[in-house]
Tab-separated table of C-alpha atoms in Angstrom:
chain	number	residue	atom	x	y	z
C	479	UNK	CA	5.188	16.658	7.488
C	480	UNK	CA	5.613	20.036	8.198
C	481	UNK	CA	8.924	22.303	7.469
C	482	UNK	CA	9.469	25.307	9.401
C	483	UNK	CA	11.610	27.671	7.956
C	484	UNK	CA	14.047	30.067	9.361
C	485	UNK	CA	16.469	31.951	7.718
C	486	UNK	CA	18.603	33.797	10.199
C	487	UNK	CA	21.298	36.395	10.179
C	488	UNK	CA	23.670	37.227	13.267
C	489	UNK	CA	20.908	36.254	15.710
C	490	UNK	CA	22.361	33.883	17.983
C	491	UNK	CA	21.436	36.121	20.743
C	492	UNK	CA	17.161	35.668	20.186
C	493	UNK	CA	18.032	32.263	17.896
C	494	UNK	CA	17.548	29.877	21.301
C	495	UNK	CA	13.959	31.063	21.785
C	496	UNK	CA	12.542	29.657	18.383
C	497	UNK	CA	14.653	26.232	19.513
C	498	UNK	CA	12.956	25.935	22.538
C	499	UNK	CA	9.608	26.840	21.484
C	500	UNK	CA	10.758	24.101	18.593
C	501	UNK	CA	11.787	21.594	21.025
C	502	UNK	CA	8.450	22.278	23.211
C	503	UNK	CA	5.849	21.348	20.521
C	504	UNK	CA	3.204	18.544	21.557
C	505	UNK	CA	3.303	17.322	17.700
C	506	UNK	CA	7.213	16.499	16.583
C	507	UNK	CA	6.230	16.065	13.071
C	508	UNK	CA	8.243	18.613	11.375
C	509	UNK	CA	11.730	19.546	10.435
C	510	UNK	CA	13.322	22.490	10.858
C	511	UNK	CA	14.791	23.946	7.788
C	512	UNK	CA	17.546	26.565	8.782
C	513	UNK	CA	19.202	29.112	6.082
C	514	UNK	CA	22.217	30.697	7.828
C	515	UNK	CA	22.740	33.461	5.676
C	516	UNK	CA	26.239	34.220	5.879
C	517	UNK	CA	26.006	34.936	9.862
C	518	UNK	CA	29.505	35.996	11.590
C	519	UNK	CA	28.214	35.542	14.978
C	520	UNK	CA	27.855	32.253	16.944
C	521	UNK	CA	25.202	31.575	14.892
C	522	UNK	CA	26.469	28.188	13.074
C	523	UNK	CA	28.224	27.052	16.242
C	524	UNK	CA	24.854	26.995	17.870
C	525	UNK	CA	22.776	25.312	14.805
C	526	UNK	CA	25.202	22.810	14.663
C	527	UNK	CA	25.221	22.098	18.261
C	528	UNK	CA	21.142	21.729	18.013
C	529	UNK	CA	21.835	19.439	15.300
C	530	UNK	CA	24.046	16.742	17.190
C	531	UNK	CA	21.482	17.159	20.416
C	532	UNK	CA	18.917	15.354	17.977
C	533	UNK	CA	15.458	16.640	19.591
C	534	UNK	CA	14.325	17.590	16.986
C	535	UNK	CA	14.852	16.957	13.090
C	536	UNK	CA	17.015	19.995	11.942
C	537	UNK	CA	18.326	20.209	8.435
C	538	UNK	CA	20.793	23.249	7.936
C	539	UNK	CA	22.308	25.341	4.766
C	540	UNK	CA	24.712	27.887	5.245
C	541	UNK	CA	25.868	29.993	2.611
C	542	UNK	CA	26.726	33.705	1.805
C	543	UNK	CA	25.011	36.451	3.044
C	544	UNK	CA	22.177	37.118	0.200
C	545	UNK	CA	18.961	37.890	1.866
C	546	UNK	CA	15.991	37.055	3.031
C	547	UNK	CA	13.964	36.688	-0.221
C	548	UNK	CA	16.652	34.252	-2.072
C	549	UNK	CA	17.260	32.222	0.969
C	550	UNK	CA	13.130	31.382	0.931
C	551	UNK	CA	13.451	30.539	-2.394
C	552	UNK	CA	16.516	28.294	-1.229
C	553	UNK	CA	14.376	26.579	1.891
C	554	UNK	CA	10.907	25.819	-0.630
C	555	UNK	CA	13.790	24.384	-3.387
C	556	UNK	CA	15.424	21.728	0.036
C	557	UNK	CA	12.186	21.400	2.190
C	558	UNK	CA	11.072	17.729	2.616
C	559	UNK	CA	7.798	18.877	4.575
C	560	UNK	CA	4.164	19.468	2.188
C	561	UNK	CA	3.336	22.464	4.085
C	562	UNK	CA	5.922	25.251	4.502
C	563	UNK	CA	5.676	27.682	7.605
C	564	UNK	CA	8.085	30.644	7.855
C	565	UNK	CA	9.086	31.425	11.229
C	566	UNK	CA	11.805	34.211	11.275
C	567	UNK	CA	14.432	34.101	13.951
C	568	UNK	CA	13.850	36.257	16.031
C	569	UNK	CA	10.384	34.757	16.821
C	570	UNK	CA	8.853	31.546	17.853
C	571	UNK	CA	5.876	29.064	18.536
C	572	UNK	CA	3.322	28.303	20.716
C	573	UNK	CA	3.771	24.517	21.555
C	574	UNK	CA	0.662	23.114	20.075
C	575	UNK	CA	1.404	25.320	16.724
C	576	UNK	CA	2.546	21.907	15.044
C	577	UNK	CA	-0.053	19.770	16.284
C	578	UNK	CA	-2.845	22.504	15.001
C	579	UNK	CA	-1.182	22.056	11.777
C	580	UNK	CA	-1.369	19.002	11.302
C	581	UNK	CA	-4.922	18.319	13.000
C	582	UNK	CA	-5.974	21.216	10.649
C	583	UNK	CA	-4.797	19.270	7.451
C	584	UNK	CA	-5.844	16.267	8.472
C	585	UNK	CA	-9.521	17.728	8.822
C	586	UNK	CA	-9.377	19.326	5.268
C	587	UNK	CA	-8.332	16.172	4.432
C	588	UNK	CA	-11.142	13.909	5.654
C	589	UNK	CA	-13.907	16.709	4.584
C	590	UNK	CA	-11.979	16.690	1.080
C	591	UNK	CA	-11.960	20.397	1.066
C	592	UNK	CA	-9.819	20.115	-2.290
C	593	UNK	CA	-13.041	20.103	-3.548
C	594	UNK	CA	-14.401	23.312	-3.016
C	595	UNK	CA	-14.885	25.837	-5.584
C	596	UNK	CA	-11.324	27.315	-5.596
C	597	UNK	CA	-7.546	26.235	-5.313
C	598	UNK	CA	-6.437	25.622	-1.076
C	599	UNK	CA	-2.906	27.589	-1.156
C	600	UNK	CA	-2.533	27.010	2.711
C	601	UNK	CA	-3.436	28.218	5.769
C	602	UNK	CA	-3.824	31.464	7.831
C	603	UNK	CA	-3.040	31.671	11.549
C	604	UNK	CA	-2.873	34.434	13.536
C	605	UNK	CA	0.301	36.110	15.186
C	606	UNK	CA	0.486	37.683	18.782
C	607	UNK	CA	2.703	39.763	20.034
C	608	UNK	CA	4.590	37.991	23.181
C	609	UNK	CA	5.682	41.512	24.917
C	610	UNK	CA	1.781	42.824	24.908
C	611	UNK	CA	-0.228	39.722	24.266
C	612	UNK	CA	-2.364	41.492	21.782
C	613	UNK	CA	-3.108	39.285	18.928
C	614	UNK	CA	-2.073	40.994	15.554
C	615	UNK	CA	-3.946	41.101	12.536
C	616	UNK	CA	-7.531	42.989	13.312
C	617	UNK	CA	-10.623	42.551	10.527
C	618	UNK	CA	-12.987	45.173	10.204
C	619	UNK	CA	-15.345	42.268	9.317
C	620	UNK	CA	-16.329	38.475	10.111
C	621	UNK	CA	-13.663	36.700	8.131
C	622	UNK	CA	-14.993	33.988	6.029
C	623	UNK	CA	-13.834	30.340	5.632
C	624	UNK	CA	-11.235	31.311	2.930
C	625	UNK	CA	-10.133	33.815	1.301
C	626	UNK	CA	-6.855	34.976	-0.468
C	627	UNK	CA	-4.369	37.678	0.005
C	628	UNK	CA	-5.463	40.360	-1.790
C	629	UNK	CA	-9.102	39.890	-0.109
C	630	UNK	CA	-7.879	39.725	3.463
C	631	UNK	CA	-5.366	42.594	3.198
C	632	UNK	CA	-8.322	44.746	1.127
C	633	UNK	CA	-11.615	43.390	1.205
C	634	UNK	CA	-11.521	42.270	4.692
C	635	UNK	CA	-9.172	44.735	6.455
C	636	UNK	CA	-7.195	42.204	7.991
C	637	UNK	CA	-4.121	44.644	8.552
C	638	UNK	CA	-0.995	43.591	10.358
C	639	UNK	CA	1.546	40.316	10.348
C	640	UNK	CA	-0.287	37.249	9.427
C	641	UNK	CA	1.192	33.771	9.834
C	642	UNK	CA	0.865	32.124	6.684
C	643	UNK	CA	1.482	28.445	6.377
C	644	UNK	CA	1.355	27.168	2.344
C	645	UNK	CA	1.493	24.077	0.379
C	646	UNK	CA	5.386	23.499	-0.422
C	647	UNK	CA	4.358	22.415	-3.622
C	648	UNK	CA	2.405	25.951	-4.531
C	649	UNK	CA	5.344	27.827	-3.339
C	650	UNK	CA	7.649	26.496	-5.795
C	651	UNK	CA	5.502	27.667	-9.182
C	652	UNK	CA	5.813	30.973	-6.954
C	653	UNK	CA	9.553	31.810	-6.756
C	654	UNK	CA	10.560	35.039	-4.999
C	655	UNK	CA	12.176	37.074	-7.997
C	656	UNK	CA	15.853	37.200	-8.012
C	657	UNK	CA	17.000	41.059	-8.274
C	658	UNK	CA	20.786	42.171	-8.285
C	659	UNK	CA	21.728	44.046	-5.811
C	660	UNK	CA	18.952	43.646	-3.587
C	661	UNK	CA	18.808	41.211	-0.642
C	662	UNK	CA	14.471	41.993	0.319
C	663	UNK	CA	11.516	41.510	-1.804
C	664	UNK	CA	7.994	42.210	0.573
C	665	UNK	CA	6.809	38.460	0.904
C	666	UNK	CA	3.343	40.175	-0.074
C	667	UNK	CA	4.687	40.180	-3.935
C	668	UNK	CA	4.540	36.216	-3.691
C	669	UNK	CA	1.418	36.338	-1.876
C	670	UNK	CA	-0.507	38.431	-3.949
C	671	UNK	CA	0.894	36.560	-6.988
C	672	UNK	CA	-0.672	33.545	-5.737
C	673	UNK	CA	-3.702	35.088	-5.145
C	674	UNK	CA	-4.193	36.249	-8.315
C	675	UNK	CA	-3.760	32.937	-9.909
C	676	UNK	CA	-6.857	31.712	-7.452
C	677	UNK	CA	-5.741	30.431	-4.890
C	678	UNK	CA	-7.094	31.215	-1.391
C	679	UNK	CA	-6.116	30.416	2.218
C	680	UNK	CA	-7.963	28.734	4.752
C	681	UNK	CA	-8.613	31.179	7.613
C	682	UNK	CA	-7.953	29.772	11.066
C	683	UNK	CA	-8.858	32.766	13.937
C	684	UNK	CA	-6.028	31.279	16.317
C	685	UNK	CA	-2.603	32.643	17.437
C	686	UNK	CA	0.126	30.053	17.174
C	687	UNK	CA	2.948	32.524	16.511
C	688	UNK	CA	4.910	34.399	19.069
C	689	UNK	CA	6.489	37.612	17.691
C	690	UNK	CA	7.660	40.942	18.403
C	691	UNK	CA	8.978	44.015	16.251
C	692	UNK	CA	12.335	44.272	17.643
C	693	UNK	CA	15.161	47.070	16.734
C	694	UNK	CA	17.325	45.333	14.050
C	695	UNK	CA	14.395	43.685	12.406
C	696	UNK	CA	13.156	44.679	9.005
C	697	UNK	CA	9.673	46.099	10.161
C	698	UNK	CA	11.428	48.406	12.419
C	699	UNK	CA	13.886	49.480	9.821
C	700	UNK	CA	11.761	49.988	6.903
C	701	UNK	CA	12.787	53.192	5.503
C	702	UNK	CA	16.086	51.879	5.034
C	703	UNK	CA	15.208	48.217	4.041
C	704	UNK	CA	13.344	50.510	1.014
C	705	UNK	CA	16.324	52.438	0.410
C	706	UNK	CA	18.612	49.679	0.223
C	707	UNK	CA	16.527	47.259	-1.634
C	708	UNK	CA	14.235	49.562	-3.433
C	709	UNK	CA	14.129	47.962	-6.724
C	710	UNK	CA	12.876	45.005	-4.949
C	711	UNK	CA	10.480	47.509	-3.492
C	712	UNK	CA	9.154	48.891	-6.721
C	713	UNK	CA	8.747	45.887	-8.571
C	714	UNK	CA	6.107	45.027	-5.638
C	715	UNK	CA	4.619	49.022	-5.612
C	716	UNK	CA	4.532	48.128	-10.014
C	717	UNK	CA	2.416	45.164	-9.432
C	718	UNK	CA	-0.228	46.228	-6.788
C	719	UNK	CA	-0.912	48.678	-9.501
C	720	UNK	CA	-2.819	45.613	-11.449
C	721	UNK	CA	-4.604	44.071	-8.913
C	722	UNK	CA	-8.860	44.746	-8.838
C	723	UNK	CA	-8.734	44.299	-5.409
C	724	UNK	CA	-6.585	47.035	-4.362
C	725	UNK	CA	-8.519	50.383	-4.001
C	726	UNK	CA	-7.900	53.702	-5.343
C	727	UNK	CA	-6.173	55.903	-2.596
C	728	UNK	CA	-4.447	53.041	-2.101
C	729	UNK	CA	-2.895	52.327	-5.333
C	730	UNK	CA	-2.120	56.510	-5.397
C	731	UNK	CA	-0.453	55.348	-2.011
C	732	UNK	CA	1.340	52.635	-3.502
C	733	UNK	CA	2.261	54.865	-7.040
C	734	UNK	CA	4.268	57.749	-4.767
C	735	UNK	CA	5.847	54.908	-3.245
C	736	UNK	CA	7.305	53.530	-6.949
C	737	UNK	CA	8.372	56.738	-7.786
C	738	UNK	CA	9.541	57.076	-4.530
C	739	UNK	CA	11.935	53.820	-5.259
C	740	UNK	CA	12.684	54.676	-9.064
C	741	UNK	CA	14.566	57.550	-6.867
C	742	UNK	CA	16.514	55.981	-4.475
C	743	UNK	CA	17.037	54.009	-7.638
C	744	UNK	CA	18.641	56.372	-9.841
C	745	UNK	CA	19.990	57.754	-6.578
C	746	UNK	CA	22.528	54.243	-6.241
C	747	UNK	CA	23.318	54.619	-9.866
C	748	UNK	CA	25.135	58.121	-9.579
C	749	UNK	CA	27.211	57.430	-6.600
């Protein structure tokens, strides 16, 4: 089974689209795993509404508002499903997204790919914007079968949103770190941590998630998610420092960018 995980925030105005898309999909077997993270809007009326319609399997923890990093490490910790699939709230999925899942791990399965020369983290899909319909996620290169991470974001130029789907039980020797006073850690930290232990992602060249960068999301507000959270943010600048795989100019890139947080840093302390 499949959990797809949303942890959500005041968005009960874009919330129904992931429900439908949800309730749409040719292939029911999956839960949805819902973190309402302290949301002051109609938010938990409308989950648990959803919940007593039964359509789908919907398992729900609300709790206070501590951000998006903890409340992934809360939804890997309570997921029943062995393959874990973010899907943040204010986006959704195509309708066959479960069913090419699931025919995608049964295939691995019967061609006993956990066999192959390296350690199967998960899955990578492609993500589309619904507004434009331009897929996301352009490669300067032929991606191969698998690859990690690291090598997608830097040896195959895959920039842009990815939609990762990974092994529940890889995600949980991979906690997101718990840092006081921040609420954000990039998801990139985890990935690249996984990566570096060996693990690699089978590459699927097929859009199955439906998003858009909209005003109150993080992408859009990244100068500020930094400034709020920028310990969070440094810790992640610290550690692409390390990797091989990174190059040069862009670790020089990535070293402003600590220093950049160690100020907004020192910044917090003196107010």
């Amino acid at each position: 089974m499949i959990t797809v995980f949303t942890p959500t925030y005041n968005r009960a105005y874009i919330l129904p689209k992931l429900y439908e898309s949800l309730c749409n999909q040719t292939c029911k077997d999956f839960e949805w795993l819902v973190v309402d993270d302290g949301s002051t809007d109609e938010t938990p009326a409308l989950l648990q509404k959803w919940q007593a319609e039964k359509k789908i399997a919907m398992n729900i923890i609300s709790r206070k508002n501590g951000g998006k990093s903890t409340a992934i490490n809360l939804g890997i910790q309570n997921a029943n499903g062995n393959l874990f699939f973010i899907v943040d709230s204010d986006d959704f999925l195509t309708d066959n997204a479960i069913e090419v899942i699931s025919a995608a791990e049964k295939e691995r399965e019967k061609n006993s790919l956990r066999e192959i020369a390296f350690s199967v983290a998960g899955y990578c899909y492609r993500k589309s914007n619904y507004r434009t319909g331009m897929v996301i996620a352009s490669s300067d290169s032929p991606l191969p079968e698998a690859a990690s991470s690291l090598e997608l974001a830097f040896k195959y130029k895959m920039s842009g949103d990815k939609a990762e789907v990974f092994f529940t039980d890889v995600l949980r020797q991979f906690s997101f770190p718990e840092i006081p006073n921040n609420k954000f850690v990039p998801e990139a930290l985890v990935w690249y941590r996984i990566a570096a232990a060996g693990y690699k992602l089978i590459i699927k060249d097929e859009a199955i998630y439906q998003c858009d960068y909209i005003a109150d999301g993080y992408t859009q507000n990244f100068k500020s998610n930094l400034k709020k959270n920028c310990n969070g943010f440094a810790l992640f600048y610290k550690e692409c420092l390390s990797y091989k795989e990174i190059p040069l100019i862009v670790k020089i890139k990535h070293l402003i960018r600590f220093f950049q947080c160690k100020f907004y840093s020192l910044k917090k302390r003196s107010v």
